[in-house]
Tab-separated table of N, CA, C and O in Angstrom:
chain	number	residue	atom	x	y	z
A	1	MET	N	-7.364	-8.112	6.097
A	1	MET	CA	-6.145	-8.794	6.634
A	1	MET	C	-5.258	-7.793	7.302
A	1	MET	O	-5.431	-6.567	7.002
A	2	GLU	N	-4.519	-8.262	8.199
A	2	GLU	CA	-3.628	-7.404	8.957
A	2	GLU	C	-2.213	-8.045	9.085
A	2	GLU	O	-2.070	-9.172	9.061
A	3	MET	N	-1.189	-7.122	9.148
A	3	MET	CA	0.152	-7.617	9.470
A	3	MET	C	0.777	-6.519	10.377
A	3	MET	O	0.440	-5.288	10.286
A	4	THR	N	1.680	-6.991	11.227
A	4	THR	CA	2.357	-6.061	12.143
A	4	THR	C	3.841	-6.212	11.953
A	4	THR	O	4.386	-7.345	11.888
A	5	GLY	N	4.575	-5.096	11.984
A	5	GLY	CA	5.989	-5.082	11.811
A	5	GLY	C	6.587	-3.706	11.864
A	5	GLY	O	5.973	-2.793	12.342
A	6	THR	N	7.838	-3.645	11.395
A	6	THR	CA	8.579	-2.337	11.448
A	6	THR	C	8.875	-1.855	10.020
A	6	THR	O	9.323	-2.658	9.214
A	7	ILE	N	8.672	-0.541	9.833
A	7	ILE	CA	8.951	0.026	8.514
A	7	ILE	C	10.470	0.137	8.365
A	7	ILE	O	11.187	0.729	9.146
A	8	THR	N	10.952	-0.528	7.289
A	8	THR	CA	12.433	-0.530	7.017
A	8	THR	C	12.781	0.364	5.865
A	8	THR	O	13.939	0.781	5.690
A	9	GLN	N	11.830	0.637	4.999
A	9	GLN	CA	12.093	1.574	3.858
A	9	GLN	C	10.826	2.388	3.500
A	9	GLN	O	9.730	1.817	3.561
A	10	VAL	N	10.997	3.620	3.159
A	10	VAL	CA	10.018	4.476	2.632
A	10	VAL	C	10.441	4.801	1.179
A	10	VAL	O	11.429	5.495	0.961
A	11	LEU	N	9.661	4.277	0.180
A	11	LEU	CA	10.069	4.462	-1.185
A	11	LEU	C	9.489	5.783	-1.682
A	11	LEU	O	8.571	6.320	-1.155
A	12	PRO	N	10.050	6.343	-2.775
A	12	PRO	CA	9.667	7.608	-3.345
A	12	PRO	C	8.190	7.582	-3.761
A	12	PRO	O	7.695	6.568	-4.314
A	13	GLU	N	7.517	8.706	-3.593
A	13	GLU	CA	6.111	8.772	-4.043
A	13	GLU	C	6.031	8.814	-5.583
A	13	GLU	O	6.912	9.385	-6.216
A	14	LYS	N	5.003	8.242	-6.064
A	14	LYS	CA	4.784	8.221	-7.547
A	14	LYS	C	3.378	8.917	-7.787
A	14	LYS	O	2.474	8.793	-6.964
A	15	SER	N	3.286	9.571	-8.916
A	15	SER	CA	2.013	10.290	-9.227
A	15	SER	C	1.858	10.256	-10.779
A	15	SER	O	2.766	9.975	-11.489
A	16	GLY	N	0.675	10.586	-11.154
A	16	GLY	CA	0.294	10.650	-12.571
A	16	GLY	C	-1.124	11.092	-12.747
A	16	GLY	O	-1.774	11.557	-11.792
A	17	THR	N	-1.600	10.986	-14.006
A	17	THR	CA	-2.936	11.399	-14.313
A	17	THR	C	-3.634	10.266	-15.043
A	17	THR	O	-3.071	9.762	-16.028
A	18	SER	N	-4.786	9.966	-14.633
A	18	SER	CA	-5.617	8.894	-15.352
A	18	SER	C	-6.836	9.604	-15.907
A	18	SER	O	-6.978	10.814	-15.776
A	19	ALA	N	-7.728	8.796	-16.436
A	19	ALA	CA	-8.995	9.310	-17.042
A	19	ALA	C	-9.802	9.950	-15.940
A	19	ALA	O	-10.602	10.880	-16.099
A	20	ARG	N	-9.620	9.522	-14.705
A	20	ARG	CA	-10.373	10.046	-13.502
A	20	ARG	C	-9.672	11.174	-12.888
A	20	ARG	O	-10.124	11.662	-11.785
A	21	GLY	N	-8.507	11.599	-13.375
A	21	GLY	CA	-7.847	12.747	-12.724
A	21	GLY	C	-6.509	12.338	-12.197
A	21	GLY	O	-6.017	11.266	-12.319
A	22	PRO	N	-5.852	13.241	-11.416
A	22	PRO	CA	-4.596	13.045	-10.851
A	22	PRO	C	-4.621	11.970	-9.781
A	22	PRO	O	-5.677	11.857	-9.083
A	23	TRP	N	-3.498	11.253	-9.624
A	23	TRP	CA	-3.424	10.229	-8.590
A	23	TRP	C	-1.969	10.256	-8.035
A	23	TRP	O	-1.083	10.745	-8.671
A	24	ARG	N	-1.843	9.704	-6.821
A	24	ARG	CA	-0.494	9.517	-6.288
A	24	ARG	C	-0.541	8.308	-5.363
A	24	ARG	O	-1.581	8.027	-4.751
A	25	LYS	N	0.614	7.658	-5.221
A	25	LYS	CA	0.812	6.522	-4.366
A	25	LYS	C	2.219	6.544	-3.790
A	25	LYS	O	3.075	7.088	-4.334
A	26	GLN	N	2.353	5.849	-2.619
A	26	GLN	CA	3.646	5.688	-2.061
A	26	GLN	C	3.698	4.277	-1.468
A	26	GLN	O	2.758	3.734	-0.987
A	27	GLU	N	4.904	3.624	-1.642
A	27	GLU	CA	5.135	2.294	-1.211
A	27	GLU	C	6.092	2.315	0.035
A	27	GLU	O	6.935	3.178	0.128
A	28	TYR	N	5.874	1.309	0.907
A	28	TYR	CA	6.629	1.134	2.119
A	28	TYR	C	6.989	-0.298	2.260
A	28	TYR	O	6.224	-1.176	1.910
A	29	VAL	N	8.113	-0.584	2.924
A	29	VAL	CA	8.524	-1.964	3.170
A	29	VAL	C	8.372	-2.151	4.678
A	29	VAL	O	8.902	-1.453	5.511
A	30	LEU	N	7.595	-3.231	4.999
A	30	LEU	CA	7.368	-3.601	6.410
A	30	LEU	C	8.009	-4.897	6.644
A	30	LEU	O	7.838	-5.871	5.900
A	31	GLU	N	8.871	-4.938	7.673
A	31	GLU	CA	9.520	-6.250	8.052
A	31	GLU	C	8.696	-6.849	9.113
A	31	GLU	O	8.466	-6.297	10.196
A	32	LEU	N	8.318	-8.177	8.841
A	32	LEU	CA	7.554	-8.915	9.802
A	32	LEU	C	8.493	-9.696	10.718
A	32	LEU	O	9.475	-10.217	10.284
A	33	PRO	N	8.230	-9.719	12.037
A	33	PRO	CA	9.129	-10.358	13.001
A	33	PRO	C	9.063	-11.799	12.849
A	33	PRO	O	8.132	-12.426	12.344
A	34	GLY	N	10.099	-12.514	13.433
A	34	GLY	CA	10.172	-13.978	13.373
A	34	GLY	C	11.574	-14.455	13.280
A	34	GLY	O	12.578	-13.601	13.103
A	35	ASP	N	11.779	-15.762	13.353
A	35	ASP	CA	13.137	-16.346	13.218
A	35	ASP	C	13.700	-16.033	11.903
A	35	ASP	O	14.890	-15.840	11.662
A	36	PHE	N	12.846	-15.987	10.803
A	36	PHE	CA	13.302	-15.655	9.469
A	36	PHE	C	12.377	-14.524	9.038
A	36	PHE	O	11.389	-14.796	8.293
A	37	PRO	N	12.759	-13.266	9.372
A	37	PRO	CA	11.929	-12.117	9.043
A	37	PRO	C	11.611	-12.007	7.543
A	37	PRO	O	12.501	-12.242	6.742
A	38	LYS	N	10.382	-11.654	7.269
A	38	LYS	CA	9.975	-11.455	5.874
A	38	LYS	C	9.663	-10.034	5.688
A	38	LYS	O	9.286	-9.286	6.648
A	39	GLN	N	9.837	-9.485	4.462
A	39	GLN	CA	9.500	-8.150	4.144
A	39	GLN	C	8.334	-8.153	3.187
A	39	GLN	O	8.273	-8.900	2.234
A	40	VAL	N	7.450	-7.125	3.326
A	40	VAL	CA	6.304	-7.029	2.517
A	40	VAL	C	6.220	-5.533	2.084
A	40	VAL	O	6.290	-4.595	2.907
A	41	CYS	N	6.112	-5.265	0.769
A	41	CYS	CA	5.958	-3.987	0.281
A	41	CYS	C	4.479	-3.666	0.105
A	41	CYS	O	3.788	-4.407	-0.656
A	42	PHE	N	3.971	-2.617	0.745
A	42	PHE	CA	2.583	-2.264	0.605
A	42	PHE	C	2.541	-0.819	0.106
A	42	PHE	O	3.454	-0.069	0.199
A	43	MET	N	1.324	-0.436	-0.355
A	43	MET	CA	1.197	0.894	-0.897
A	43	MET	C	-0.043	1.606	-0.187
A	43	MET	O	-0.923	0.992	0.326
A	44	VAL	N	0.158	2.961	-0.219
A	44	VAL	CA	-0.930	3.844	0.265
A	44	VAL	C	-1.230	4.830	-0.867
A	44	VAL	O	-0.322	5.308	-1.515
A	45	TRP	N	-2.505	5.105	-1.089
A	45	TRP	CA	-2.987	5.953	-2.151
A	45	TRP	C	-3.515	7.285	-1.624
A	45	TRP	O	-3.989	7.377	-0.562
A	46	GLY	N	-3.307	8.299	-2.412
A	46	GLY	CA	-3.886	9.657	-2.249
A	46	GLY	C	-3.568	10.340	-0.945
A	46	GLY	O	-2.459	10.355	-0.459
A	47	ASP	N	-4.574	11.009	-0.374
A	47	ASP	CA	-4.395	11.781	0.826
A	47	ASP	C	-4.035	10.999	2.035
A	47	ASP	O	-3.533	11.534	3.014
A	48	ARG	N	-4.186	9.679	1.965
A	48	ARG	CA	-3.768	8.792	3.041
A	48	ARG	C	-2.280	8.824	3.333
A	48	ARG	O	-1.850	8.573	4.401
A	49	ILE	N	-1.515	9.197	2.204
A	49	ILE	CA	-0.109	9.266	2.384
A	49	ILE	C	0.223	10.330	3.482
A	49	ILE	O	1.097	10.038	4.406
A	50	ASP	N	-0.438	11.471	3.328
A	50	ASP	CA	-0.162	12.538	4.335
A	50	ASP	C	-0.807	12.238	5.710
A	50	ASP	O	-0.226	12.464	6.749
A	51	GLN	N	-2.048	11.648	5.627
A	51	GLN	CA	-2.719	11.280	6.902
A	51	GLN	C	-1.965	10.276	7.741
A	51	GLN	O	-1.840	10.446	8.927
A	52	PHE	N	-1.385	9.263	7.134
A	52	PHE	CA	-0.703	8.222	7.937
A	52	PHE	C	0.684	8.718	8.363
A	52	PHE	O	1.167	8.285	9.377
A	53	GLY	N	1.344	9.536	7.562
A	53	GLY	CA	2.686	10.052	7.903
A	53	GLY	C	3.684	8.987	8.324
A	53	GLY	O	4.339	9.050	9.360
A	54	ILE	N	3.804	7.929	7.492
A	54	ILE	CA	4.655	6.810	7.794
A	54	ILE	C	6.112	7.148	7.744
A	54	ILE	O	6.507	7.803	6.705
A	55	ARG	N	6.950	6.668	8.715
A	55	ARG	CA	8.353	6.949	8.710
A	55	ARG	C	9.098	5.684	9.010
A	55	ARG	O	8.620	4.766	9.603
A	56	GLU	N	10.346	5.616	8.534
A	56	GLU	CA	11.218	4.520	8.888
A	56	GLU	C	11.344	4.322	10.350
A	56	GLU	O	11.409	5.278	11.079
A	57	GLY	N	11.401	3.020	10.742
A	57	GLY	CA	11.597	2.699	12.161
A	57	GLY	C	10.307	2.538	12.939
A	57	GLY	O	10.350	2.026	14.011
A	58	GLN	N	9.132	2.984	12.357
A	58	GLN	CA	7.864	2.865	13.072
A	58	GLN	C	7.446	1.364	13.170
A	58	GLN	O	7.629	0.700	12.168
A	59	GLU	N	6.853	1.025	14.320
A	59	GLU	CA	6.261	-0.309	14.402
A	59	GLU	C	4.715	-0.091	14.216
A	59	GLU	O	4.157	0.623	15.037
A	60	LEU	N	4.170	-0.738	13.195
A	60	LEU	CA	2.851	-0.500	12.828
A	60	LEU	C	2.022	-1.789	12.638
A	60	LEU	O	2.597	-2.785	12.290
A	61	THR	N	0.758	-1.681	12.758
A	61	THR	CA	-0.163	-2.670	12.325
A	61	THR	C	-0.872	-2.176	11.114
A	61	THR	O	-1.483	-1.075	11.095
A	62	VAL	N	-0.794	-2.854	9.944
A	62	VAL	CA	-1.320	-2.425	8.649
A	62	VAL	C	-2.494	-3.308	8.323
A	62	VAL	O	-2.342	-4.487	8.243
A	63	SER	N	-3.651	-2.738	8.070
A	63	SER	CA	-4.824	-3.415	7.578
A	63	SER	C	-4.797	-3.180	5.994
A	63	SER	O	-4.625	-2.061	5.564
A	64	PHE	N	-4.990	-4.279	5.327
A	64	PHE	CA	-4.784	-4.151	3.854
A	64	PHE	C	-5.718	-5.087	3.012
A	64	PHE	O	-6.264	-6.010	3.648
A	65	ASP	N	-5.767	-4.834	1.761
A	65	ASP	CA	-6.430	-5.749	0.776
A	65	ASP	C	-5.452	-6.167	-0.232
A	65	ASP	O	-4.497	-5.409	-0.538
A	66	LEU	N	-5.573	-7.411	-0.702
A	66	LEU	CA	-4.782	-7.884	-1.776
A	66	LEU	C	-5.510	-7.838	-3.081
A	66	LEU	O	-6.732	-8.057	-3.077
A	67	GLU	N	-4.850	-7.455	-4.157
A	67	GLU	CA	-5.515	-7.371	-5.466
A	67	GLU	C	-4.489	-7.785	-6.533
A	67	GLU	O	-3.370	-7.247	-6.530
A	68	SER	N	-4.894	-8.665	-7.460
A	68	SER	CA	-3.981	-9.067	-8.521
A	68	SER	C	-4.600	-8.685	-9.868
A	68	SER	O	-5.846	-8.620	-9.968
A	69	ARG	N	-3.813	-8.464	-10.806
A	69	ARG	CA	-4.198	-8.152	-12.172
A	69	ARG	C	-3.263	-8.723	-13.196
A	69	ARG	O	-2.069	-8.915	-12.914
A	70	GLU	N	-3.687	-8.947	-14.377
A	70	GLU	CA	-2.942	-9.627	-15.453
A	70	GLU	C	-2.542	-8.505	-16.409
A	70	GLU	O	-3.354	-7.579	-16.696
A	71	TYR	N	-1.309	-8.470	-16.858
A	71	TYR	CA	-0.856	-7.516	-17.848
A	71	TYR	C	0.100	-8.221	-18.793
A	71	TYR	O	1.141	-8.751	-18.308
A	72	ASN	N	-0.237	-8.359	-20.038
A	72	ASN	CA	0.641	-9.044	-21.063
A	72	ASN	C	1.009	-10.458	-20.611
A	72	ASN	O	2.201	-10.800	-20.720
A	73	GLY	N	0.122	-11.160	-20.072
A	73	GLY	CA	0.369	-12.580	-19.702
A	73	GLY	C	1.074	-12.793	-18.388
A	73	GLY	O	1.355	-13.870	-18.015
A	74	ARG	N	1.310	-11.705	-17.672
A	74	ARG	CA	1.969	-11.788	-16.298
A	74	ARG	C	1.047	-11.271	-15.242
A	74	ARG	O	0.257	-10.397	-15.550
A	75	TRP	N	1.134	-11.750	-14.043
A	75	TRP	CA	0.290	-11.350	-12.982
A	75	TRP	C	1.006	-10.494	-12.004
A	75	TRP	O	2.175	-10.820	-11.693
A	76	TYR	N	0.375	-9.424	-11.580
A	76	TYR	CA	1.003	-8.550	-10.591
A	76	TYR	C	0.031	-8.367	-9.372
A	76	TYR	O	-1.149	-8.276	-9.558
A	77	THR	N	0.562	-8.423	-8.145
A	77	THR	CA	-0.248	-8.349	-7.007
A	77	THR	C	0.122	-7.102	-6.158
A	77	THR	O	1.276	-6.788	-5.987
A	78	ASP	N	-0.925	-6.370	-5.783
A	78	ASP	CA	-0.773	-5.183	-4.944
A	78	ASP	C	-1.214	-5.434	-3.546
A	78	ASP	O	-2.233	-6.132	-3.369
A	79	VAL	N	-0.512	-4.859	-2.560
A	79	VAL	CA	-0.982	-4.923	-1.154
A	79	VAL	C	-1.347	-3.456	-0.887
A	79	VAL	O	-0.476	-2.562	-0.687
A	80	LYS	N	-2.680	-3.188	-0.763
A	80	LYS	CA	-3.119	-1.849	-0.618
A	80	LYS	C	-3.635	-1.581	0.842
A	80	LYS	O	-4.653	-2.181	1.278
A	81	ALA	N	-2.901	-0.726	1.587
A	81	ALA	CA	-3.267	-0.375	2.909
A	81	ALA	C	-4.477	0.540	2.995
A	81	ALA	O	-4.560	1.466	2.247
A	82	TRP	N	-5.380	0.221	3.932
A	82	TRP	CA	-6.524	1.205	4.107
A	82	TRP	C	-6.666	1.615	5.539
A	82	TRP	O	-7.388	2.564	5.794
A	83	ARG	N	-5.882	1.061	6.471
A	83	ARG	CA	-5.781	1.546	7.806
A	83	ARG	C	-4.458	1.222	8.357
A	83	ARG	O	-3.949	0.158	8.184
A	84	ILE	N	-3.875	2.121	9.112
A	84	ILE	CA	-2.539	1.977	9.749
A	84	ILE	C	-2.641	2.494	11.206
A	84	ILE	O	-3.158	3.637	11.428
A	85	ALA	N	-2.186	1.648	12.049
A	85	ALA	CA	-2.155	2.054	13.526
A	85	ALA	C	-0.819	1.673	14.166
A	85	ALA	O	-0.263	0.671	13.870
A	86	PRO	N	-0.330	2.543	15.038
A	86	PRO	CA	0.895	2.287	15.731
A	86	PRO	C	0.635	1.067	16.645
A	86	PRO	O	-0.461	0.842	17.204
A	87	VAL	N	1.663	0.225	16.841
A	87	VAL	CA	1.563	-0.966	17.653
A	87	VAL	C	1.277	-0.508	19.060
A	87	VAL	O	1.962	0.391	19.606
A	88	GLY	N	0.235	-1.116	19.724
A	88	GLY	CA	-0.139	-0.684	21.034
A	88	GLY	C	-0.988	0.572	21.133
A	88	GLY	O	-1.415	0.942	22.197
A	89	GLY	N	-1.147	1.235	20.017
A	89	GLY	CA	-1.933	2.476	19.995
A	89	GLY	C	-3.380	2.210	19.480
A	89	GLY	O	-3.649	1.171	18.973
A	90	ALA	N	-4.198	3.210	19.653
A	90	ALA	CA	-5.520	3.134	19.176
A	90	ALA	C	-5.601	3.544	17.676
A	90	ALA	O	-5.084	4.548	17.299
A	91	GLY	N	-6.143	2.704	16.847
A	91	GLY	CA	-6.324	2.977	15.432
A	91	GLY	C	-7.627	3.651	15.205
A	91	GLY	O	-8.404	3.968	16.129
A	92	GLU	N	-7.923	3.898	13.959
A	92	GLU	CA	-9.170	4.562	13.524
A	92	GLU	C	-10.229	3.475	13.714
A	92	GLU	O	-10.088	2.316	13.307
A	93	PRO	N	-11.453	3.851	14.222
A	93	PRO	CA	-12.521	2.873	14.331
A	93	PRO	C	-13.143	2.562	13.000
A	93	PRO	O	-13.139	3.332	12.150
A	94	GLY	N	-13.599	1.302	12.897
A	94	GLY	CA	-14.366	0.884	11.714
A	94	GLY	C	-13.530	0.633	10.499
A	94	GLY	O	-12.346	0.703	10.505
A	95	ASP	N	-14.205	0.387	9.344
A	95	ASP	CA	-13.607	0.163	8.106
A	95	ASP	C	-13.533	1.446	7.263
A	95	ASP	O	-14.553	1.936	6.806
A	96	ASP	N	-12.299	2.064	7.208
A	96	ASP	CA	-12.140	3.383	6.587
A	96	ASP	C	-11.769	3.302	5.066
A	96	ASP	O	-11.169	4.154	4.642
A	97	ARG	N	-11.968	2.164	4.468
A	97	ARG	CA	-11.495	1.989	3.102
A	97	ARG	C	-12.001	3.097	2.202
A	97	ARG	O	-13.153	3.515	2.269
A	98	VAL	N	-11.187	3.598	1.361
A	98	VAL	CA	-11.547	4.551	0.368
A	98	VAL	C	-11.739	3.778	-0.912
A	98	VAL	O	-10.820	3.290	-1.503
A	99	ARG	N	-12.958	3.673	-1.313
A	99	ARG	CA	-13.351	2.823	-2.455
A	99	ARG	C	-12.926	3.416	-3.780
A	99	ARG	O	-12.800	2.680	-4.801
A	100	ASP	N	-12.787	4.709	-3.908
A	100	ASP	CA	-12.434	5.358	-5.199
A	100	ASP	C	-10.980	5.683	-5.280
A	100	ASP	O	-10.636	6.612	-5.999
A	101	GLU	N	-10.093	4.992	-4.576
A	101	GLU	CA	-8.718	5.373	-4.499
A	101	GLU	C	-7.814	5.158	-5.701
A	101	GLU	O	-7.295	6.135	-6.213
A	102	PRO	N	-7.689	3.982	-6.208
A	102	PRO	CA	-6.674	3.789	-7.298
A	102	PRO	C	-7.168	4.141	-8.667
A	102	PRO	O	-8.371	3.957	-8.948
A	103	PRO	N	-6.336	4.517	-9.608
A	103	PRO	CA	-6.754	4.766	-11.003
A	103	PRO	C	-6.822	3.417	-11.710
A	103	PRO	O	-6.407	2.369	-11.127
A	104	PRO	N	-7.395	3.321	-12.898
A	104	PRO	CA	-7.417	2.106	-13.614
A	104	PRO	C	-6.018	1.656	-13.857
A	104	PRO	O	-5.068	2.430	-14.011
A	105	PHE	N	-5.787	0.365	-13.832
A	105	PHE	CA	-4.418	-0.221	-14.022
A	105	PHE	C	-3.826	0.127	-15.337
A	105	PHE	O	-2.671	0.160	-15.476
A	106	ASP	N	-4.592	0.386	-16.330
A	106	ASP	CA	-4.060	0.722	-17.707
A	106	ASP	C	-3.254	2.012	-17.586
A	106	ASP	O	-2.423	2.252	-18.504
A	107	ASP	N	-3.522	2.832	-16.655
A	107	ASP	CA	-2.795	4.125	-16.621
A	107	ASP	C	-1.457	4.070	-15.816
A	107	ASP	O	-0.757	5.037	-15.663
A	108	GLU	N	-1.228	2.957	-15.207
A	108	GLU	CA	0.059	2.756	-14.359
A	108	GLU	C	1.025	1.955	-15.168
A	108	GLU	O	0.663	1.115	-15.987
A	109	PRO	N	2.345	2.138	-14.895
A	109	PRO	CA	3.308	1.330	-15.490
A	109	PRO	C	3.160	-0.113	-14.949
A	109	PRO	O	2.738	-0.319	-13.795
A	110	PRO	N	3.462	-1.194	-15.731
A	110	PRO	CA	3.265	-2.561	-15.291
A	110	PRO	C	4.201	-3.004	-14.195
A	110	PRO	O	3.982	-4.079	-13.668
A	111	PHE	N	5.217	-2.251	-13.795
A	111	PHE	CA	6.160	-2.671	-12.822
A	111	PHE	C	6.019	-1.873	-11.557
A	111	PHE	O	6.108	-0.790	-11.496
């Protein structure tokens, strides 16, 4: 899936250690254009944080996967970016998904 918009917030990076080793993620808020603009918070894992170098004010097209999980009877949904390209610019070719990116959900806080 893809969405295009402008980065309105860069949230602080989070990190920790799971059974598979250290991990880090960073979340960003993308505002989608329209008469009633919507905002979507998406995340980037690991070395992709540095690779993408996302900054406030950038207009980007974000390719992402959706994933939901249940924790204590509540459901949480993540929007995980796997490719990011500037609007009107050339993105990376092909499907660059990093399949071993996130730690098990048990090692993350539920919120």
